[in-house]
mmCIF file of C-alpha atoms in Angstrom:
data_model
loop_
_atom_site.group_PDB
_atom_site.id
_atom_site.type_symbol
_atom_site.label_atom_id
_atom_site.label_comp_id
_atom_site.label_asym_id
_atom_site.label_seq_id
_atom_site.Cartn_x
_atom_site.Cartn_y
_atom_site.Cartn_z
ATOM 1 C CA MET A 118 -0.047 0.301 -0.454
ATOM 2 C CA ASN A 119 1.309 3.168 -1.226
ATOM 3 C CA SER A 120 -1.284 5.660 -0.654
ATOM 4 C CA ILE A 121 -2.951 7.042 2.514
ATOM 5 C CA THR A 122 -7.393 6.996 2.565
ATOM 6 C CA THR A 123 -8.430 8.755 5.289
ATOM 7 C CA GLN A 124 -12.085 8.865 6.451
ATOM 8 C CA GLU A 125 -14.131 12.139 7.802
ATOM 9 C CA THR A 126 -14.974 9.716 11.063
ATOM 10 C CA ARG A 127 -15.386 12.752 13.865
ATOM 11 C CA SER A 128 -18.919 12.648 15.367
ATOM 12 C CA ASP A 129 -19.869 13.323 18.924
ATOM 13 C CA LYS A 130 -18.501 10.430 20.982
ATOM 14 C CA GLY A 131 -18.853 11.962 24.382
ATOM 15 C CA PRO A 132 -16.700 14.611 26.390
ATOM 16 C CA VAL A 133 -13.982 12.679 26.478
ATOM 17 C CA VAL A 134 -13.275 12.455 22.473
ATOM 18 C CA ALA A 135 -13.831 15.747 21.658
ATOM 19 C CA ALA A 136 -11.798 17.271 24.469
ATOM 20 C CA GLY A 137 -8.714 14.748 23.117
ATOM 21 C CA HIS A 138 -9.673 15.928 19.768
ATOM 22 C CA ALA A 139 -9.655 19.646 20.729
ATOM 23 C CA VAL A 140 -6.003 19.105 22.049
ATOM 24 C CA ILE A 141 -4.917 17.729 19.287
ATOM 25 C CA ASP A 142 -6.131 20.061 16.973
ATOM 26 C CA GLU A 143 -4.187 23.085 19.883
ATOM 27 C CA LEU A 144 -1.175 21.258 19.442
ATOM 28 C CA THR A 145 -1.409 20.940 15.390
ATOM 29 C CA VAL A 146 -2.058 24.618 15.004
ATOM 30 C CA GLN A 147 1.060 25.443 17.421
ATOM 31 C CA SER A 148 3.102 23.403 15.406
ATOM 32 C CA TRP A 149 2.212 25.416 12.467
ATOM 33 C CA ARG A 150 3.060 28.101 13.796
ATOM 34 C CA ASP A 151 6.148 27.010 15.776
ATOM 35 C CA ALA A 152 7.071 25.999 12.320
ATOM 36 C CA GLY A 153 6.511 29.220 10.760
ATOM 37 C CA VAL A 154 3.281 28.474 8.756
ATOM 38 C CA LEU A 155 2.245 32.087 8.240
ATOM 39 C CA PRO A 156 -0.631 33.705 6.826
ATOM 40 C CA GLY A 157 -0.865 34.432 3.584
ATOM 41 C CA MET A 158 0.766 30.832 2.675
ATOM 42 C CA ARG A 159 -0.306 28.481 -0.029
ATOM 43 C CA VAL A 160 -0.323 24.925 1.789
ATOM 44 C CA ILE A 161 -1.260 21.287 1.160
ATOM 45 C CA THR A 162 -2.965 19.352 3.889
ATOM 46 C CA ALA A 163 -3.204 15.949 4.399
ATOM 47 C CA GLY A 164 -4.090 13.324 6.472
ATOM 48 C CA ARG A 165 -6.628 11.633 8.363
ATOM 49 C CA GLY A 166 -9.697 14.011 9.134
ATOM 50 C CA ILE A 167 -8.512 15.561 5.723
ATOM 51 C CA GLY A 168 -11.706 18.204 6.497
ATOM 52 C CA GLU A 169 -11.048 18.900 9.599
ATOM 53 C CA LEU A 170 -7.445 19.575 9.089
ATOM 54 C CA SER A 171 -7.733 21.621 6.208
ATOM 55 C CA MET A 172 -10.122 23.802 8.087
ATOM 56 C CA LEU A 173 -7.517 24.433 10.430
ATOM 57 C CA ALA A 174 -5.279 24.839 7.794
ATOM 58 C CA ALA A 175 -7.160 27.584 6.504
ATOM 59 C CA ALA A 176 -7.780 29.153 9.336
ATOM 60 C CA THR A 177 -3.962 29.562 10.071
ATOM 61 C CA VAL A 178 -3.388 30.979 6.704
ATOM 62 C CA GLY A 179 -5.952 33.542 6.345
ATOM 63 C CA PRO A 180 -7.818 34.979 3.855
ATOM 64 C CA LYS A 181 -5.219 35.850 1.479
ATOM 65 C CA GLY A 182 -3.584 32.066 1.919
ATOM 66 C CA SER A 183 -4.902 29.076 0.438
ATOM 67 C CA VAL A 184 -5.158 25.139 1.263
ATOM 68 C CA VAL A 185 -5.408 22.572 -1.160
ATOM 69 C CA ALA A 186 -6.373 19.235 0.671
ATOM 70 C CA VAL A 187 -4.933 15.535 -0.774
ATOM 71 C CA ASP A 188 -6.280 12.547 -0.187
ATOM 72 C CA SER A 189 -5.920 9.196 -2.545
ATOM 73 C CA SER A 190 -9.855 8.339 -1.688
ATOM 74 C CA THR A 191 -12.746 9.825 -4.188
ATOM 75 C CA GLU A 192 -14.954 9.383 -0.888
ATOM 76 C CA THR A 193 -13.044 10.964 1.357
ATOM 77 C CA ILE A 194 -12.816 14.089 -0.875
ATOM 78 C CA ARG A 195 -16.653 14.195 -1.335
ATOM 79 C CA ARG A 196 -17.393 13.654 2.507
ATOM 80 C CA ALA A 197 -14.426 16.115 3.244
ATOM 81 C CA ALA A 198 -15.991 19.214 0.646
ATOM 82 C CA LEU A 199 -19.228 18.552 1.895
ATOM 83 C CA ARG A 200 -18.140 18.509 5.902
ATOM 84 C CA THR A 201 -16.208 22.231 4.590
ATOM 85 C CA SER A 202 -18.708 23.888 2.361
ATOM 86 C CA GLY A 203 -20.368 26.913 3.905
ATOM 87 C CA ALA A 204 -17.722 26.644 6.394
ATOM 88 C CA GLY A 205 -16.075 30.145 5.265
ATOM 89 C CA ALA A 206 -12.697 28.840 3.701
ATOM 90 C CA SER A 207 -13.262 30.469 0.340
ATOM 91 C CA ARG A 208 -9.640 29.387 -0.488
ATOM 92 C CA LEU A 209 -9.926 25.865 -0.007
ATOM 93 C CA SER A 210 -9.783 23.171 -2.561
ATOM 94 C CA PHE A 211 -9.574 19.220 -2.439
ATOM 95 C CA THR A 212 -7.494 16.867 -4.930
ATOM 96 C CA ARG A 213 -7.279 12.888 -5.257
ATOM 97 C CA GLN A 214 -3.957 12.253 -5.767
ATOM 98 C CA GLU A 215 -1.531 10.035 -4.028
ATOM 99 C CA LEU A 216 1.332 12.094 -2.027
ATOM 100 C CA ALA A 217 4.003 10.272 -4.012
ATOM 101 C CA ARG A 218 3.245 11.421 -6.786
ATOM 102 C CA LEU A 219 1.290 15.003 -6.550
ATOM 103 C CA GLU A 220 0.856 17.590 -9.510
ATOM 104 C CA LEU A 221 -0.574 20.939 -8.176
ATOM 105 C CA GLY A 222 1.181 22.795 -10.868
ATOM 106 C CA ALA A 223 2.926 25.601 -8.830
ATOM 107 C CA PRO A 224 5.059 25.019 -5.668
ATOM 108 C CA VAL A 225 3.663 25.345 -2.035
ATOM 109 C CA ASP A 226 4.851 27.388 0.819
ATOM 110 C CA ALA A 227 4.481 24.519 3.075
ATOM 111 C CA ALA A 228 3.390 20.765 3.417
ATOM 112 C CA LEU A 229 0.971 19.849 6.383
ATOM 113 C CA VAL A 230 0.976 16.401 6.878
ATOM 114 C CA ARG A 231 -0.989 14.919 10.015
ATOM 115 C CA SER A 232 -1.103 11.112 11.603
ATOM 116 C CA ALA A 233 -0.193 9.988 7.908
ATOM 117 C CA LEU A 234 3.446 9.236 7.026
ATOM 118 C CA LEU A 235 4.039 6.056 9.338
ATOM 119 C CA ARG A 236 0.483 4.388 8.393
ATOM 120 C CA LEU A 237 2.177 4.193 4.583
ATOM 121 C CA ASP A 238 4.253 1.358 3.148
ATOM 122 C CA ASN A 239 6.397 3.356 0.903
ATOM 123 C CA PRO A 240 6.923 6.951 3.723
ATOM 124 C CA TRP A 241 10.088 7.926 1.700
ATOM 125 C CA ALA A 242 8.341 8.119 -1.639
ATOM 126 C CA ALA A 243 5.487 9.613 -0.159
ATOM 127 C CA LEU A 244 7.847 12.219 1.808
ATOM 128 C CA ARG A 245 9.408 12.442 -1.449
ATOM 129 C CA GLY A 246 6.389 13.337 -3.630
ATOM 130 C CA LEU A 247 5.629 16.459 -0.631
ATOM 131 C CA ALA A 248 8.886 18.029 -1.151
ATOM 132 C CA LEU A 249 8.914 18.162 -4.936
ATOM 133 C CA SER A 250 6.054 20.044 -4.078
ATOM 134 C CA VAL A 251 7.244 22.576 -1.945
ATOM 135 C CA LYS A 252 9.331 25.622 -3.013
ATOM 136 C CA ARG A 253 12.981 25.838 -2.319
ATOM 137 C CA GLY A 254 13.093 26.875 1.183
ATOM 138 C CA GLY A 255 9.432 26.142 2.257
ATOM 139 C CA LEU A 256 8.523 24.102 4.646
ATOM 140 C CA ILE A 257 7.112 20.386 5.718
ATOM 141 C CA VAL A 258 5.732 19.724 8.910
ATOM 142 C CA VAL A 259 4.826 16.296 9.424
ATOM 143 C CA GLN A 260 2.785 15.416 13.159
ATOM 144 C CA GLU A 261 1.814 11.254 14.415
ATOM 145 C CA ILE A 262 -0.048 10.793 17.087
ATOM 146 C CA ASP A 263 -0.216 7.657 19.064
ATOM 147 C CA ASP A 264 -3.522 6.552 19.150
ATOM 148 C CA GLU A 265 -5.132 3.186 19.260
ATOM 149 C CA SER A 266 -2.663 2.358 15.998
ATOM 150 C CA VAL A 267 0.229 4.200 15.662
ATOM 151 C CA ALA A 268 2.529 2.550 18.148
ATOM 152 C CA SER A 269 2.212 -0.757 16.774
ATOM 153 C CA ILE A 270 2.978 0.934 13.160
ATOM 154 C CA ALA A 271 6.276 2.236 14.488
ATOM 155 C CA GLU A 272 7.214 -1.153 15.755
ATOM 156 C CA THR A 273 7.125 -1.913 12.620
ATOM 157 C CA MET A 274 8.746 0.470 10.528
ATOM 158 C CA PHE A 275 11.043 0.280 13.642
ATOM 159 C CA ALA A 276 11.874 -3.143 12.988
ATOM 160 C CA ARG A 277 11.836 -2.577 8.912
ATOM 161 C CA LEU A 278 14.443 -0.251 9.539
ATOM 162 C CA GLY A 279 16.809 -2.438 11.248
ATOM 163 C CA ARG A 280 16.842 -1.179 14.736
ATOM 164 C CA ARG A 281 14.845 -1.930 17.655
ATOM 165 C CA SER A 282 14.763 -1.012 21.211
ATOM 166 C CA ALA A 283 12.502 -3.098 23.383
ATOM 167 C CA GLY A 284 12.745 -0.914 25.867
ATOM 168 C CA SER A 285 12.221 2.496 24.472
ATOM 169 C CA PRO A 286 8.608 4.487 24.740
ATOM 170 C CA PRO A 287 6.247 4.818 21.675
ATOM 171 C CA GLU A 288 6.836 8.382 21.695
ATOM 172 C CA GLN A 289 10.901 7.275 20.827
ATOM 173 C CA HIS A 290 9.774 5.526 18.407
ATOM 174 C CA ILE A 291 7.936 7.448 16.649
ATOM 175 C CA ALA A 292 10.579 10.456 16.652
ATOM 176 C CA ILE A 293 13.105 8.130 15.615
ATOM 177 C CA GLN A 294 11.422 6.873 12.552
ATOM 178 C CA LEU A 295 10.671 10.576 11.463
ATOM 179 C CA ASN A 296 13.697 11.619 11.479
ATOM 180 C CA ARG A 297 15.402 8.218 9.766
ATOM 181 C CA ILE A 298 12.760 8.814 7.014
ATOM 182 C CA PHE A 299 13.141 13.094 6.640
ATOM 183 C CA ARG A 300 16.930 11.976 6.327
ATOM 184 C CA ALA A 301 16.761 8.922 3.834
ATOM 185 C CA CYS A 302 14.631 11.377 1.889
ATOM 186 C CA GLY A 303 17.704 14.064 1.527
ATOM 187 C CA LEU A 304 15.540 16.575 3.874
ATOM 188 C CA ARG A 305 17.591 17.874 6.613
ATOM 189 C CA PRO A 306 17.002 16.669 9.845
ATOM 190 C CA PRO A 307 14.000 17.321 11.318
ATOM 191 C CA ARG A 308 13.205 19.268 14.226
ATOM 192 C CA LEU A 309 11.203 17.156 16.589
ATOM 193 C CA THR A 310 9.287 18.194 19.130
ATOM 194 C CA LEU A 311 6.587 15.773 21.746
ATOM 195 C CA GLY A 312 3.397 17.396 23.170
ATOM 196 C CA GLY A 313 2.647 14.677 25.421
ATOM 197 C CA ASP A 314 3.315 16.991 28.325
ATOM 198 C CA VAL A 315 0.826 19.749 26.967
ATOM 199 C CA ALA A 316 -1.687 17.068 26.052
ATOM 200 C CA SER A 317 -1.507 15.551 29.849
ATOM 201 C CA ARG A 318 -2.402 18.752 31.434
ATOM 202 C CA HIS A 319 -5.535 19.460 28.966
ATOM 203 C CA LEU A 320 -6.653 16.320 29.441
ATOM 204 C CA ARG A 321 -6.400 15.390 32.826
ATOM 205 C CA GLU A 322 -9.484 16.767 34.059
ATOM 206 C CA ALA A 323 -11.676 15.307 31.256
ATOM 207 C CA GLY A 324 -10.213 11.608 31.842
ATOM 208 C CA ALA A 325 -8.979 11.166 28.830
ATOM 209 C CA ALA A 326 -5.238 9.527 27.653
ATOM 210 C CA PRO A 327 -2.709 11.700 26.932
ATOM 211 C CA PRO A 328 -1.775 11.043 23.575
ATOM 212 C CA VAL A 329 1.814 10.958 22.370
ATOM 213 C CA PHE A 330 2.062 13.905 19.870
ATOM 214 C CA VAL A 331 5.143 14.429 18.037
ATOM 215 C CA SER A 332 5.725 16.774 15.312
ATOM 216 C CA ALA A 333 8.599 16.751 12.741
ATOM 217 C CA MET A 334 9.834 20.279 10.652
ATOM 218 C CA SER A 335 12.534 20.754 8.500
ATOM 219 C CA PRO A 336 12.891 23.502 4.998
ATOM 220 C CA VAL A 337 13.160 22.275 2.046
#
């Protein structure tokens, strides 16, 4: 599998789940701003919950910026477009493409990916495709979250790259994978940040388990 198919699965599942989503969104936007994503930029987004992700990006780049949301599934694109229609994001569009073979016509200022890269069989090809779509001096920001599936995915990737440490916590596995994937694609070593502590403070009162949020940023 060389593509990532996302689903718009957010629904009203109770205050704990809602609090968790809100924290993840807050961490996402903060990591973009820390990386240097600014109003007026043209960006692409990819990842699970592409509708919400693209709306977050649209709010971050503002009315003078633009967002192109990418997904490999026609149905996901259709649902995301319906979900975001009428939400005030006038410069938000969707395209059905594989990350490894992106064709956007003109390079963007930043590629923003969340909960997608480590779920691919070939994350290197996807990251190279993203890098080719970003202008020189632009940004790639990749975020992975330790939810119900990513810890085991990180373990698999860890083994695939020939390095395993049974005692290492999941967030270190995720960070190591992102670091090595960026390097293998010829990108600069990414600046890595962990959002677990921040999430813990926000989620403690809601009774939710804190996610491990790893953000990797590198200029192209």
